[in-house]
PDB file of C-alpha atoms in Angstrom:
ATOM      1  CA  UNK A   1      -2.497   1.980 -12.950  1.00  0.00           C
ATOM      2  CA  UNK A   2      -2.345   3.656  -9.552  1.00  0.00           C
ATOM      3  CA  UNK A   3       0.044   6.495  -9.016  1.00  0.00           C
ATOM      4  CA  UNK A   4       2.067   6.104  -5.848  1.00  0.00           C
ATOM      5  CA  UNK A   5       2.535   9.512  -4.225  1.00  0.00           C
ATOM      6  CA  UNK A   6       5.558   9.543  -1.917  1.00  0.00           C
ATOM      7  CA  UNK A   7       4.884  10.563   1.650  1.00  0.00           C
ATOM      8  CA  UNK A   8       6.890  13.159   3.467  1.00  0.00           C
ATOM      9  CA  UNK A   9       8.473  12.150   6.792  1.00  0.00           C
ATOM     10  CA  UNK A  10       5.826  14.259   8.537  1.00  0.00           C
ATOM     11  CA  UNK A  11       3.041  12.355   6.749  1.00  0.00           C
ATOM     12  CA  UNK A  12       4.630   9.005   7.610  1.00  0.00           C
ATOM     13  CA  UNK A  13       4.804   9.900  11.318  1.00  0.00           C
ATOM     14  CA  UNK A  14       1.225  11.086  11.363  1.00  0.00           C
ATOM     15  CA  UNK A  15       0.069   8.014   9.442  1.00  0.00           C
ATOM     16  CA  UNK A  16       1.831   5.728  11.912  1.00  0.00           C
ATOM     17  CA  UNK A  17       0.216   7.527  14.864  1.00  0.00           C
ATOM     18  CA  UNK A  18      -3.220   7.389  13.206  1.00  0.00           C
ATOM     19  CA  UNK A  19      -2.885   3.640  12.607  1.00  0.00           C
ATOM     20  CA  UNK A  20      -1.945   3.073  16.245  1.00  0.00           C
ATOM     21  CA  UNK A  21      -4.780   5.318  17.454  1.00  0.00           C
ATOM     22  CA  UNK A  22      -7.288   3.542  15.214  1.00  0.00           C
ATOM     23  CA  UNK A  23      -6.255   0.194  16.677  1.00  0.00           C
ATOM     24  CA  UNK A  24      -6.498   1.576  20.218  1.00  0.00           C
ATOM     25  CA  UNK A  25      -9.863   3.277  19.796  1.00  0.00           C
ATOM     26  CA  UNK A  26     -11.406   0.360  17.867  1.00  0.00           C
ATOM     27  CA  UNK A  27     -11.223  -1.920  20.895  1.00  0.00           C
ATOM     28  CA  UNK A  28     -14.122  -1.778  23.387  1.00  0.00           C
ATOM     29  CA  UNK A  29     -13.626   0.528  26.362  1.00  0.00           C
ATOM     30  CA  UNK A  30     -14.555  -0.255  29.978  1.00  0.00           C
ATOM     31  CA  UNK A  31     -18.267   0.210  29.236  1.00  0.00           C
ATOM     32  CA  UNK A  32     -18.041  -2.014  26.147  1.00  0.00           C
ATOM     33  CA  UNK A  33     -18.528   0.869  23.713  1.00  0.00           C
ATOM     34  CA  UNK A  34     -16.390   1.302  20.593  1.00  0.00           C
ATOM     35  CA  UNK A  35     -15.525   4.680  19.085  1.00  0.00           C
ATOM     36  CA  UNK A  36     -18.238   5.563  16.593  1.00  0.00           C
ATOM     37  CA  UNK A  37     -16.232   7.630  14.111  1.00  0.00           C
ATOM     38  CA  UNK A  38     -13.033   6.512  12.404  1.00  0.00           C
ATOM     39  CA  UNK A  39      -9.899   8.405  13.274  1.00  0.00           C
ATOM     40  CA  UNK A  40      -8.723  10.207  10.156  1.00  0.00           C
ATOM     41  CA  UNK A  41      -5.981  12.672   9.330  1.00  0.00           C
ATOM     42  CA  UNK A  42      -8.557  15.401   8.717  1.00  0.00           C
ATOM     43  CA  UNK A  43     -10.176  14.753  12.096  1.00  0.00           C
ATOM     44  CA  UNK A  44      -6.893  14.851  13.995  1.00  0.00           C
ATOM     45  CA  UNK A  45      -5.600  17.967  12.225  1.00  0.00           C
ATOM     46  CA  UNK A  46      -8.918  19.809  12.540  1.00  0.00           C
ATOM     47  CA  UNK A  47      -8.855  22.806  14.890  1.00  0.00           C
ATOM     48  CA  UNK A  48     -12.208  21.774  16.369  1.00  0.00           C
ATOM     49  CA  UNK A  49     -12.111  21.545  20.150  1.00  0.00           C
ATOM     50  CA  UNK A  50     -14.836  18.938  20.480  1.00  0.00           C
ATOM     51  CA  UNK A  51     -13.661  16.011  22.599  1.00  0.00           C
ATOM     52  CA  UNK A  52     -14.210  13.478  19.808  1.00  0.00           C
ATOM     53  CA  UNK A  53     -11.466  15.337  17.904  1.00  0.00           C
ATOM     54  CA  UNK A  54      -9.277  16.441  20.799  1.00  0.00           C
ATOM     55  CA  UNK A  55      -8.893  13.101  22.555  1.00  0.00           C
ATOM     56  CA  UNK A  56      -7.597  11.160  19.504  1.00  0.00           C
ATOM     57  CA  UNK A  57      -5.366  14.146  18.649  1.00  0.00           C
ATOM     58  CA  UNK A  58      -3.864  14.088  22.141  1.00  0.00           C
ATOM     59  CA  UNK A  59      -3.435  10.323  21.883  1.00  0.00           C
ATOM     60  CA  UNK A  60      -1.531  10.718  18.587  1.00  0.00           C
ATOM     61  CA  UNK A  61       0.666  13.479  20.022  1.00  0.00           C
ATOM     62  CA  UNK A  62       1.573  11.363  23.042  1.00  0.00           C
ATOM     63  CA  UNK A  63       2.244   8.353  20.822  1.00  0.00           C
ATOM     64  CA  UNK A  64       4.676  10.247  18.583  1.00  0.00           C
ATOM     65  CA  UNK A  65       6.452  11.710  21.617  1.00  0.00           C
ATOM     66  CA  UNK A  66       6.745   8.213  23.143  1.00  0.00           C
ATOM     67  CA  UNK A  67       7.837   6.478  19.947  1.00  0.00           C
ATOM     68  CA  UNK A  68      10.342   9.166  18.909  1.00  0.00           C
ATOM     69  CA  UNK A  69      11.722  10.699  22.123  1.00  0.00           C
ATOM     70  CA  UNK A  70      14.521  12.366  20.167  1.00  0.00           C
ATOM     71  CA  UNK A  71      11.962  14.623  18.448  1.00  0.00           C
ATOM     72  CA  UNK A  72      11.520  18.013  20.055  1.00  0.00           C
ATOM     73  CA  UNK A  73       8.158  19.360  21.180  1.00  0.00           C
ATOM     74  CA  UNK A  74       8.210  22.183  18.595  1.00  0.00           C
ATOM     75  CA  UNK A  75       8.873  19.665  15.816  1.00  0.00           C
ATOM     76  CA  UNK A  76       5.901  17.546  16.892  1.00  0.00           C
ATOM     77  CA  UNK A  77       3.800  20.714  17.100  1.00  0.00           C
ATOM     78  CA  UNK A  78       4.573  21.407  13.438  1.00  0.00           C
ATOM     79  CA  UNK A  79       3.272  17.958  12.478  1.00  0.00           C
ATOM     80  CA  UNK A  80      -0.070  18.796  14.062  1.00  0.00           C
ATOM     81  CA  UNK A  81      -0.111  22.379  12.743  1.00  0.00           C
ATOM     82  CA  UNK A  82       0.131  23.803  16.245  1.00  0.00           C
ATOM     83  CA  UNK A  83       1.771  27.137  17.003  1.00  0.00           C
ATOM     84  CA  UNK A  84       3.014  26.294  20.459  1.00  0.00           C
ATOM     85  CA  UNK A  85       4.999  23.316  21.756  1.00  0.00           C
ATOM     86  CA  UNK A  86       3.271  23.526  25.160  1.00  0.00           C
ATOM     87  CA  UNK A  87       0.176  22.042  23.519  1.00  0.00           C
ATOM     88  CA  UNK A  88       2.183  18.868  22.938  1.00  0.00           C
ATOM     89  CA  UNK A  89       3.414  18.847  26.528  1.00  0.00           C
ATOM     90  CA  UNK A  90      -0.145  19.224  27.824  1.00  0.00           C
ATOM     91  CA  UNK A  91      -1.451  16.567  25.426  1.00  0.00           C
ATOM     92  CA  UNK A  92       1.180  14.092  26.569  1.00  0.00           C
ATOM     93  CA  UNK A  93       0.319  14.506  30.253  1.00  0.00           C
ATOM     94  CA  UNK A  94      -3.437  14.481  29.641  1.00  0.00           C
ATOM     95  CA  UNK A  95      -3.266  11.385  27.438  1.00  0.00           C
ATOM     96  CA  UNK A  96      -1.245   9.497  30.038  1.00  0.00           C
ATOM     97  CA  UNK A  97      -3.918  10.252  32.643  1.00  0.00           C
ATOM     98  CA  UNK A  98      -6.861   9.546  30.332  1.00  0.00           C
ATOM     99  CA  UNK A  99      -5.472   6.347  28.738  1.00  0.00           C
ATOM    100  CA  UNK A 100      -3.353   4.521  31.350  1.00  0.00           C
ATOM    101  CA  UNK A 101      -3.500   1.297  29.318  1.00  0.00           C
ATOM    102  CA  UNK A 102      -2.199   2.918  26.106  1.00  0.00           C
ATOM    103  CA  UNK A 103       1.100   1.905  24.556  1.00  0.00           C
ATOM    104  CA  UNK A 104       2.794   5.194  25.437  1.00  0.00           C
ATOM    105  CA  UNK A 105       2.220   4.490  29.130  1.00  0.00           C
ATOM    106  CA  UNK A 106       4.251   1.275  28.837  1.00  0.00           C
ATOM    107  CA  UNK A 107       8.015   1.070  29.335  1.00  0.00           C
ATOM    108  CA  UNK A 108      10.226   1.945  26.388  1.00  0.00           C
ATOM    109  CA  UNK A 109      10.943  -1.167  24.296  1.00  0.00           C
ATOM    110  CA  UNK A 110      14.368  -2.373  23.185  1.00  0.00           C
ATOM    111  CA  UNK A 111      14.181  -0.925  19.670  1.00  0.00           C
ATOM    112  CA  UNK A 112      13.620   2.558  21.036  1.00  0.00           C
ATOM    113  CA  UNK A 113      16.288   1.990  23.673  1.00  0.00           C
ATOM    114  CA  UNK A 114      18.761   0.990  20.958  1.00  0.00           C
ATOM    115  CA  UNK A 115      17.923   4.108  18.948  1.00  0.00           C
ATOM    116  CA  UNK A 116      18.447   6.272  22.043  1.00  0.00           C
ATOM    117  CA  UNK A 117      21.849   4.680  22.583  1.00  0.00           C
ATOM    118  CA  UNK A 118      22.780   5.338  18.962  1.00  0.00           C
ATOM    119  CA  UNK A 119      22.122   9.057  19.335  1.00  0.00           C
ATOM    120  CA  UNK A 120      23.737   9.190  22.778  1.00  0.00           C
ATOM    121  CA  UNK A 121      20.592   9.829  24.837  1.00  0.00           C
ATOM    122  CA  UNK A 122      20.450   6.575  26.802  1.00  0.00           C
ATOM    123  CA  UNK A 123      21.168   6.762  30.494  1.00  0.00           C
TER     124      UNK A 123
END
């Protein structure tokens, strides 16, 4: 019998971002190459500054910011064990430049628009 360990909201958000990043990075890029290493929680939360860790981490940060615009930068920084919210701001801008075809570069969908209206943030 498997024991089901409940996830915290932070773990659920990170898991959702990792799933989306895995789908994105598993498709062939412009040169036809596919990411060699799987994108894992340990890899994204690692403090290593190698690009094979940083780029998926930035992608996940931008995805969470896009999917949950009501979340503050400091709150997202806590998910990724970062001290400073400006890291999230930089990651969002860098990811948009590096991955123009990513989901977070697309217009906000209706479900997110409805959620923004519910909290009074829609324009």
